[in-house]
Coordinates of C-alpha atoms in Angstrom, one line a residue:
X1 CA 61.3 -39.9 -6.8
X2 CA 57.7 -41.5 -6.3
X3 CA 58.0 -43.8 -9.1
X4 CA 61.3 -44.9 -8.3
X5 CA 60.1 -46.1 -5.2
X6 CA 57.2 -47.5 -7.3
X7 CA 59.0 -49.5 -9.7
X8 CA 61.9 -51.1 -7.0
X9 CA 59.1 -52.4 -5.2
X10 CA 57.4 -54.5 -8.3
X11 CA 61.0 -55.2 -9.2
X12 CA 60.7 -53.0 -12.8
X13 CA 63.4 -51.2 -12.0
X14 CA 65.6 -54.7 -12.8
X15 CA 63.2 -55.2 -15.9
X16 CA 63.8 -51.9 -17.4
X17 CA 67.7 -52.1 -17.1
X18 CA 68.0 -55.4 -18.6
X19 CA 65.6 -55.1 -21.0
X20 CA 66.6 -51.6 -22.4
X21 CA 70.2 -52.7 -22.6
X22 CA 69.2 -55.3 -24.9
X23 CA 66.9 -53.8 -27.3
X24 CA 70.0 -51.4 -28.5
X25 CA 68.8 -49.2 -30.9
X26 CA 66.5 -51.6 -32.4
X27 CA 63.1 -49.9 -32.2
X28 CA 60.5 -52.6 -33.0
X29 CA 61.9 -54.3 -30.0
X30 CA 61.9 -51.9 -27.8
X31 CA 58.5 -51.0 -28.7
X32 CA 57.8 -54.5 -27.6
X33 CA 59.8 -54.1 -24.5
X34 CA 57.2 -51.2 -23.6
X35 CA 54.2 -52.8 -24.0
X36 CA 55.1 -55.4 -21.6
X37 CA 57.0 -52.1 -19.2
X38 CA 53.5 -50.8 -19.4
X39 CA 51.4 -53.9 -18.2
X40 CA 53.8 -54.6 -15.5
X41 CA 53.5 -50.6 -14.1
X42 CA 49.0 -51.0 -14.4
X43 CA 49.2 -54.1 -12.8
X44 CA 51.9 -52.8 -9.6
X45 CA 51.4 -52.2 -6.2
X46 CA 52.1 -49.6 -4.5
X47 CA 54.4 -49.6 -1.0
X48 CA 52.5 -48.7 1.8
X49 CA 54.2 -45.6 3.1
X50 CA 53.6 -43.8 -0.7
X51 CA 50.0 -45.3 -1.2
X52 CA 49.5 -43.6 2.3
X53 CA 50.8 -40.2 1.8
X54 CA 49.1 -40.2 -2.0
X55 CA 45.5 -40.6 0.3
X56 CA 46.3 -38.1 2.9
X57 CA 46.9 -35.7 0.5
X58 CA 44.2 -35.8 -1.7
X59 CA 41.8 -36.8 1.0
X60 CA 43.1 -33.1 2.5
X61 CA 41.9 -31.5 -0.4
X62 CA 38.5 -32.4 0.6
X63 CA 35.7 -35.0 0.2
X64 CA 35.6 -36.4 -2.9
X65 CA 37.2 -33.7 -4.9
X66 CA 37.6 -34.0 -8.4
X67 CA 41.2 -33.4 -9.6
X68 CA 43.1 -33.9 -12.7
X69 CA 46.1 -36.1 -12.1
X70 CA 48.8 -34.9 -14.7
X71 CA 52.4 -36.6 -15.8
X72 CA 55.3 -34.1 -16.1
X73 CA 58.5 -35.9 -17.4
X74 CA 62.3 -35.3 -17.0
X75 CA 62.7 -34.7 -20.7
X76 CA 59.2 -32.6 -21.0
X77 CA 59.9 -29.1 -22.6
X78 CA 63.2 -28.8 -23.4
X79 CA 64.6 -25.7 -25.1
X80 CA 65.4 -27.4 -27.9
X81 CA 62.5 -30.0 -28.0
X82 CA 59.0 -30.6 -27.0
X83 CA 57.8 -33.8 -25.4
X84 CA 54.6 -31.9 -24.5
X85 CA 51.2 -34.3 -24.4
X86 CA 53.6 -37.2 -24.7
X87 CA 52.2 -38.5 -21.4
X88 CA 48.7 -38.9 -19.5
X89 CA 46.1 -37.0 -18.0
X90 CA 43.4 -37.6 -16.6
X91 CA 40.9 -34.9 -15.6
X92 CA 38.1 -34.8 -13.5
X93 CA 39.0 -37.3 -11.2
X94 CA 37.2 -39.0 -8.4
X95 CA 37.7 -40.9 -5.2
X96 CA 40.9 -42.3 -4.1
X97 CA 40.8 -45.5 -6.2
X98 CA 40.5 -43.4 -9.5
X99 CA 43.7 -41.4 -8.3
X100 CA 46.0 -44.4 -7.3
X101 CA 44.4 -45.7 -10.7
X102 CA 45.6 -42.5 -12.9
X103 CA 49.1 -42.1 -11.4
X104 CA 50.1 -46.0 -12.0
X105 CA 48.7 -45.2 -15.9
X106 CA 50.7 -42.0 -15.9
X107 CA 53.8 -44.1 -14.6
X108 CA 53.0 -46.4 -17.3
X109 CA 52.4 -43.6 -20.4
X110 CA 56.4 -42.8 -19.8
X111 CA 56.4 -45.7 -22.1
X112 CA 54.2 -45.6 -24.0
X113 CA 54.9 -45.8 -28.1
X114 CA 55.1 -42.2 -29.2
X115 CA 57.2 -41.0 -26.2
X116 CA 59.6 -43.8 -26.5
X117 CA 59.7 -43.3 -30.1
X118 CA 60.1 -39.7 -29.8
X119 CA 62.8 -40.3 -27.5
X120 CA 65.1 -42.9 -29.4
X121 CA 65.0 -40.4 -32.8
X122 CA 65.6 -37.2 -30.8
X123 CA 68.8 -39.3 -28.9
X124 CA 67.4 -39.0 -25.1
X125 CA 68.7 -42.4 -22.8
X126 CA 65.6 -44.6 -22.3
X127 CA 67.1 -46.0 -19.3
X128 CA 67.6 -42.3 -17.5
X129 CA 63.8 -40.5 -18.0
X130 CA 62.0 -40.5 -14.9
X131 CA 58.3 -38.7 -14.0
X132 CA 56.5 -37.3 -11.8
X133 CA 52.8 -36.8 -11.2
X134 CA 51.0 -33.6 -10.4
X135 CA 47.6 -34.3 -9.2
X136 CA 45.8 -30.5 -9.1
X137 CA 42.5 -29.7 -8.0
X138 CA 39.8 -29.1 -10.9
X139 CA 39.1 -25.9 -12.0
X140 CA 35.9 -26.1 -13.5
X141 CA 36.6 -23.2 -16.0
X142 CA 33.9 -21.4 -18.2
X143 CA 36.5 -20.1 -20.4
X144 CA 40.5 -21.4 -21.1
X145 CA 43.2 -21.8 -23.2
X146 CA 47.1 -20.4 -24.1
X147 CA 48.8 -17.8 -23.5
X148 CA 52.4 -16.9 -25.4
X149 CA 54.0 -14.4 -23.9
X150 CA 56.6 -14.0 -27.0
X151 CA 54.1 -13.7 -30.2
X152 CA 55.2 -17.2 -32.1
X153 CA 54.2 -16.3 -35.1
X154 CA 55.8 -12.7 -36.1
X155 CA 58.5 -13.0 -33.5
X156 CA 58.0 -9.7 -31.7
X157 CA 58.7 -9.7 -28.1
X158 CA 55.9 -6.8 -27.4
X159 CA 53.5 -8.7 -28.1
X160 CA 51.3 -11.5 -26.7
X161 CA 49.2 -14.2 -28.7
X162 CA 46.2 -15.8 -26.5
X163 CA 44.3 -18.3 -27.8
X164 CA 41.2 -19.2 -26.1
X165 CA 37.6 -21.1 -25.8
X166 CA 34.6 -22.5 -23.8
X167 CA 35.1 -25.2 -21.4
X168 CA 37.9 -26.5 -20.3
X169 CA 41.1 -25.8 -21.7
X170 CA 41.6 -29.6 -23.6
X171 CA 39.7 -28.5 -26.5
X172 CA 42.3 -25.4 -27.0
X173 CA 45.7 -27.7 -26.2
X174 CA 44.9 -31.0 -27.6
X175 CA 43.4 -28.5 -31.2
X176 CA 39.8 -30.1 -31.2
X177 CA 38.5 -26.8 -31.7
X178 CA 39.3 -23.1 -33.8
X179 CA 40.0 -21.1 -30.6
X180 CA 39.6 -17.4 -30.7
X181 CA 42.8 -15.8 -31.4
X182 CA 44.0 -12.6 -29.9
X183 CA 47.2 -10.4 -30.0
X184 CA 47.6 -8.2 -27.1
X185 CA 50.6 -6.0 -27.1
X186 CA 52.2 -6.4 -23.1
X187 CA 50.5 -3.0 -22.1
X188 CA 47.4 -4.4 -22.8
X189 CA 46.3 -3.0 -25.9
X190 CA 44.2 -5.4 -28.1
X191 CA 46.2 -5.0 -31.6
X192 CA 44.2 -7.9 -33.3
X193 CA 41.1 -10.8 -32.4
X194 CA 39.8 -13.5 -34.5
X195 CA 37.1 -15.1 -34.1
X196 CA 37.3 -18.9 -34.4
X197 CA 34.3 -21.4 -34.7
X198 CA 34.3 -23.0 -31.1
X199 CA 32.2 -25.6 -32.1
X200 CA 32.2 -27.5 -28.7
X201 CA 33.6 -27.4 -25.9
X202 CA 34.8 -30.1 -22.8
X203 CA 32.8 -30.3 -19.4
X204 CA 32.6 -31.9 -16.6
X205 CA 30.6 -35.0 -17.2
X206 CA 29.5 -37.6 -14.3
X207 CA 33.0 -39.2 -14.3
X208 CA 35.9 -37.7 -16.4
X209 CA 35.0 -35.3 -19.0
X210 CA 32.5 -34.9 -21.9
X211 CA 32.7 -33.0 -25.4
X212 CA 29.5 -30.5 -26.4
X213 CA 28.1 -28.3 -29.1
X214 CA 28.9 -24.7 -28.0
X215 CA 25.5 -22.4 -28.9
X216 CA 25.7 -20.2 -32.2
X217 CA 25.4 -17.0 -30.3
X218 CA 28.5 -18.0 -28.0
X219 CA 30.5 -19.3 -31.1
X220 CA 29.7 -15.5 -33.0
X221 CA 31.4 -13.7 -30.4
X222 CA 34.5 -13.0 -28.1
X223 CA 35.2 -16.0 -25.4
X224 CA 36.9 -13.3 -23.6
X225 CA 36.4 -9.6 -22.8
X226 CA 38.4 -6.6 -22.4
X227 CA 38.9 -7.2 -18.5
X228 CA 39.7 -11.1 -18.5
X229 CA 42.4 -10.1 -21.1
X230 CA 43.6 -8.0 -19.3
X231 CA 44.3 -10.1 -15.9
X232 CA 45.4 -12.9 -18.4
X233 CA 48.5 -10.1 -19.8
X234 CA 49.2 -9.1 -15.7
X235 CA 49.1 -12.7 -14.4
X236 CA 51.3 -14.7 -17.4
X237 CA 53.9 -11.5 -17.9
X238 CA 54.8 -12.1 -14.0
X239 CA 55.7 -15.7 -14.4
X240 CA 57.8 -14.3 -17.8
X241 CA 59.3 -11.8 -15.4
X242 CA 59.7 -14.9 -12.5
X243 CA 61.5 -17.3 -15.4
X244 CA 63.1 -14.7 -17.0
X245 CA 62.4 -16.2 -20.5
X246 CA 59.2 -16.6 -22.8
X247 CA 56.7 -18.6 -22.0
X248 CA 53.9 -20.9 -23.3
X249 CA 51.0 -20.7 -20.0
X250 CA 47.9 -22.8 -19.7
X251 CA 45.4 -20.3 -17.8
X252 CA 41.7 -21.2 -17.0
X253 CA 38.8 -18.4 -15.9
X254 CA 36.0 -19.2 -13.7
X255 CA 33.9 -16.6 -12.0
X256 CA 36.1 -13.7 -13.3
X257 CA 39.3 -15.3 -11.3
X258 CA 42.1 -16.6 -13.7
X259 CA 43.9 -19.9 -13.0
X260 CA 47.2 -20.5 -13.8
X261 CA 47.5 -24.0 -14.7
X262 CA 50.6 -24.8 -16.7
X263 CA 53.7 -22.6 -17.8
X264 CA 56.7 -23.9 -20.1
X265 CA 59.3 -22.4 -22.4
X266 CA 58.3 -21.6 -25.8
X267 CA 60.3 -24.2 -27.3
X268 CA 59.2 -23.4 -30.8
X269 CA 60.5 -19.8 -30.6
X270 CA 63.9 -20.4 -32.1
X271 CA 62.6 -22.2 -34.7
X272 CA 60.9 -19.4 -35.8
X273 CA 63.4 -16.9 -35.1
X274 CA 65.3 -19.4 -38.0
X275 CA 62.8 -19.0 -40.4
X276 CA 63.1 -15.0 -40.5
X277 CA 66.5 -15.4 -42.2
X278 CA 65.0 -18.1 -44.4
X279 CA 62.9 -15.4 -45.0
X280 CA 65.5 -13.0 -46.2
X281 CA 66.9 -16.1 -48.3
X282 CA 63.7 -15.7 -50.0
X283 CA 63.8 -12.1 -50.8
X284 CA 67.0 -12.4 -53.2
X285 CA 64.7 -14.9 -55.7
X286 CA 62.2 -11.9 -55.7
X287 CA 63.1 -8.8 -56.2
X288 CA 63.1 -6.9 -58.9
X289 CA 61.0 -10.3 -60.7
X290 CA 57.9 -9.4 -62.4
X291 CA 55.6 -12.5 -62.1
X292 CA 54.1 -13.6 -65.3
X293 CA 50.1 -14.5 -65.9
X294 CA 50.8 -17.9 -66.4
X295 CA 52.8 -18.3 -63.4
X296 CA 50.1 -16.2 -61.9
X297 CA 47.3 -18.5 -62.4
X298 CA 49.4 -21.5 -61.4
X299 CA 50.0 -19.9 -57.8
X300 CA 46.7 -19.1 -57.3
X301 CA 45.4 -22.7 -58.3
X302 CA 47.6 -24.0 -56.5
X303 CA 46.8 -21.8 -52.8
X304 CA 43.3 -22.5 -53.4
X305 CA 44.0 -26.2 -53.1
X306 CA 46.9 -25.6 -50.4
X307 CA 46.6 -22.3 -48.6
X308 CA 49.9 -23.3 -46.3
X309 CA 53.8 -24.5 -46.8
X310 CA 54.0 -27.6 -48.6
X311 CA 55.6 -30.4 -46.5
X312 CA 57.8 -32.8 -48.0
X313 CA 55.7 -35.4 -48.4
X314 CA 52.8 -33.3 -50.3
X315 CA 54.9 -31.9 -52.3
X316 CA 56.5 -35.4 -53.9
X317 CA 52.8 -36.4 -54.4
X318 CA 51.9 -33.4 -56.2
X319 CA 54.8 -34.0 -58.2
X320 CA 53.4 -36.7 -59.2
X321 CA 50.1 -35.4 -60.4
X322 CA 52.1 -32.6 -62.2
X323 CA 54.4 -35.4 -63.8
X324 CA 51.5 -36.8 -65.6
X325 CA 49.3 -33.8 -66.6
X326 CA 53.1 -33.0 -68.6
X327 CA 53.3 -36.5 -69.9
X328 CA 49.5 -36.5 -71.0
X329 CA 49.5 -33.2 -72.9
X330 CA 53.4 -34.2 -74.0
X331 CA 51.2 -37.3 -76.2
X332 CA 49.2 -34.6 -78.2
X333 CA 52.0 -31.9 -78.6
X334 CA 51.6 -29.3 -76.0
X335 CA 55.6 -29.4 -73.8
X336 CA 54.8 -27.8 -70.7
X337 CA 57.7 -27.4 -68.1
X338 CA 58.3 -29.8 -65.7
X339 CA 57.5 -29.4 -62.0
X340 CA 59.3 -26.1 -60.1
X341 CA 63.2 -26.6 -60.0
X342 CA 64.6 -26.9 -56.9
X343 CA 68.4 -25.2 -55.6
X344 CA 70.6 -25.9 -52.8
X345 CA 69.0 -23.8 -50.9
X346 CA 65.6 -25.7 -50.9
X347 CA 64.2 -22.6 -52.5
X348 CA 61.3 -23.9 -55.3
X349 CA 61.2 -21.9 -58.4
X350 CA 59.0 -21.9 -61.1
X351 CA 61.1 -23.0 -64.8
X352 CA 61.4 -19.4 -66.9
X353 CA 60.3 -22.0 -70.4
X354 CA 56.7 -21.6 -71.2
X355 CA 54.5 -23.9 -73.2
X356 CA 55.7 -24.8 -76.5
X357 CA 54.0 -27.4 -79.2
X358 CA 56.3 -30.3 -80.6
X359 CA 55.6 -32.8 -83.4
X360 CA 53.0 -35.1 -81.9
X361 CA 50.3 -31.7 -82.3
X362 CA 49.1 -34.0 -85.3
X363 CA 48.5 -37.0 -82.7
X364 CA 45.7 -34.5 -81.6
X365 CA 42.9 -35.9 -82.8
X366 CA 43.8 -39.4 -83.1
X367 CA 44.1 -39.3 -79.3
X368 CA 40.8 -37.3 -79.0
X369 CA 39.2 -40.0 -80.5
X370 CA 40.6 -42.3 -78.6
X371 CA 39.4 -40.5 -75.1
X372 CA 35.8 -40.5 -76.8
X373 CA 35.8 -44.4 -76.4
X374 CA 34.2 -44.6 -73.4
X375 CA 33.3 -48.3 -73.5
X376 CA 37.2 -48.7 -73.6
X377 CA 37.8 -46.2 -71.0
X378 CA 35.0 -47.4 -68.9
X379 CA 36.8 -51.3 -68.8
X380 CA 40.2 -49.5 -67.8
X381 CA 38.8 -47.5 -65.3
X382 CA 36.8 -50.9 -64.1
X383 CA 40.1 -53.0 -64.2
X384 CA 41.8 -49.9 -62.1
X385 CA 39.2 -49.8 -59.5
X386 CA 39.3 -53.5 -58.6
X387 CA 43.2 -53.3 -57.9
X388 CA 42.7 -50.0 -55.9
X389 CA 39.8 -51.0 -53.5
X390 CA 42.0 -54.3 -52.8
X391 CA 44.8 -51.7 -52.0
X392 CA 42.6 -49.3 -49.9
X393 CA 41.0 -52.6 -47.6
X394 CA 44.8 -54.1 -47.1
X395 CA 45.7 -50.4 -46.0
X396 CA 42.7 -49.9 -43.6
X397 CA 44.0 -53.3 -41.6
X398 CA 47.2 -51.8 -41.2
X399 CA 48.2 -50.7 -37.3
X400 CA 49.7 -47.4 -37.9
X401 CA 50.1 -46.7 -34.1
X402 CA 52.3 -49.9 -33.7
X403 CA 54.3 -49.2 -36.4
X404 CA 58.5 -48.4 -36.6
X405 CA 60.0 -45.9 -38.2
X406 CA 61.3 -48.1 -40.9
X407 CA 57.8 -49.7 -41.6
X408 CA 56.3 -46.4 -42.3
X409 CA 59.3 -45.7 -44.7
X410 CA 58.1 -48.5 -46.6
X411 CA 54.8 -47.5 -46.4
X412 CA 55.1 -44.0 -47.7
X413 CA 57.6 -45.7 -50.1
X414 CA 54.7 -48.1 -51.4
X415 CA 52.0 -46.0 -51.2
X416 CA 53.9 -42.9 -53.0
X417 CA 54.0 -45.7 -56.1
X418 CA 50.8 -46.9 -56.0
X419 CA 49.6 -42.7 -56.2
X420 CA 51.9 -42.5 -59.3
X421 CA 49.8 -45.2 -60.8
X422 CA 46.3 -43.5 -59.8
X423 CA 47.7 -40.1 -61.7
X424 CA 48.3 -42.5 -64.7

């Protein structure tokens, strides 16, 4: 490969097999070990015969074309994982300097924090990942976006889920904008569209691209019409056809012609194809289970403020909110039940006890008394505030991009306690 060639001729190839050996498993220095990796790589030369056949090509594409110059690794799109966006590109390229320019940093984002990261927690061999670069002529697209040929999100294989926008097709892939959102079933017949906001959109700026406000009257309606859907469903189920397997495609339009751009495996597909039987899991806790008004208003408080699956980390937090809002009503006599029990399964229900009053009822109005002392509230809150804006300065210096694995442990660790203390 090109880069092998690359790196024996700066004499990385030595660097990276000495180094990496060393570094073991130990991920703050290997982290280190890249940053150096990547210096070396920006700062190479490359040998004559590959510098030379890099300019012929490009200079046969025309005069001054603009291209994007794309990475594609070994251990991009797996079936079972996704190093997707991992590595650089560059769009809207220019001249032959910026090209030789983009592949060395494409070379060098192979080892760049996030990948390598990525990489030593999912198992992959540092030492054995090569890339390769792509460098494509620019489409300069009115419309683009995604195309799944398998619908992701309810699994069926008849339909297709297009997601799509103004500009070029960064804004849709790298989630800067709401893209519209269509499913097509695979004879082309439009089952379901949604309309997202499109607020701007990426262009072609003098050199490399710009982002801009989309117009209100382009952001009401469809990016895409009846017909472009259409060629998008013909072009992206012959590539399923081609692959024989689903697949996640990159498409551009310009001047009612549709580009292909980028097709993958849907890598996300048996994920989701899990989460059907977690599904039916689910069913077993339902049925035949009447849910109570209390329980009733809880849920619906509580989609308001979270209308999606808790992650792991939310949930502890809100935990923690919960824990004191019990401990606070516990002082005047009002028990409520503690925060939803949790089974073997990971399935979170809500406790069958409802709110009962204990003893400490005739605290009531002691302790409304108490919370009527604003002076003395005031001074606590005061106290509070000075400890907590020394926290939040010491948090904003902190280099979260740098950081290991077992440095952001501690910091969710820390900053889980110091959230316990704010619910106080």
């Amino acid at each position: 490969m090109a880069i092998e060639i690359f790196l024996k001729e700066n004499s990385i190839d030595i660097f990276i097999e000495n180094e990496i050996k060393k570094s073991g498993n130990d991920e703050k220095v290997l982290l280190s070990i890249s940053e150096h990796l990547r210096n070396k790589i920006k700062s190479g030369k490359f040998p004559k015969l590959l510098e030379n056949t890099i300019r012929q090509k490009y200079f046969s594409l025309g005069d001054n074309v603009r291209v994007a110059v794309r990475s594609s690794a070994t251990a991009e799109d797996l079936p079972d994982a996704s190093f997707a966006g991992q590595q650089e590109t560059y769009l809207n390229v220019q001249g032959i300097e910026s090209v030789l320019n983009g592949v060395r940093n494409c070379y060098a984002s192979l080892w760049g924090n996030r990948a390598v990261s990525y990489r030593l927690h999912q198992g992959y061999d540092q030492s054995s990942v090569s890339i390769a670069v792509v460098i494509q002529e620019m489409v300069e697209s009115e419309k683009a976006g995604v195309l799944f040929t398998v619908n992701p999100v309810s699994k069926k294989e008849n339909e297709t889920l297009i997601n799509a926008s103004y500009g070029l097709g960064e804004s849709v892939v790298s989630g800067r904008v709401t893209a519209d959102s269509y499913i097509v079933d695979k004879n082309g017949e439009i089952i379901e569209v949604a309309i997202g906001s499109k607020e701007t959109q990426i262009i072609y700026a003098e050199k490399n691209t710009v982002e801009v406000a989309v117009c209100d009257n382009d952001r009401k309606k469809r990016a895409l019409n009846d017909k472009e859907i259409l060629e998008l469903i013909k072009s992206c189920l012959n590539i399923e056809k081609h692959y024989k397997m689903p697949m996640d495609i990159e498409w551009a339009i310009k001047d009612d012609e549709v580009y292909i751009l980028q097709a993958r495996a849907i890598t996300t597909l048996k994920h989701s194809i899990d989460s059907l039987s977690e599904d039916n899991l689910v069913q077993k806790y339902t049925k035949d289970k009447k849910i109570n008004k209390s329980t009733r208003k809880m849920m619906s408080f509580l989609l308001e403020k979270m209308p999606f699956a808790y992650r792991v980390l939310d949930f502890d937090y809100f935990t923690a909110i919960n824990d004191q809002k019990v401990n606070i009503l516990s002082e005047v006599g009002i028990v409520l039940p503690r925060n939803p029990i949790i089974d073997d399964d990971g399935i979170q229900t809500f406790s069958d006890t409802g709110k009962r009053i204990n003893k400490n009822i005739f605290k009531f109005f002691k302790i409304l008394r108490n919370m009527k002392d604003f002076n003395s509230c005031y001074h606590k809150c005061k106290d509070f505030m000075r400890i907590y804006k020394s926290k939040i300065e010491k948090i904003k210096c902190l280099n979260f991009e740098n950081m290991t694995l077992e440095e952001c442990k501690n910091f969710i660790e820390d900053s889980y306690i110091f959230f316990t203390k704010i619910s106080i």
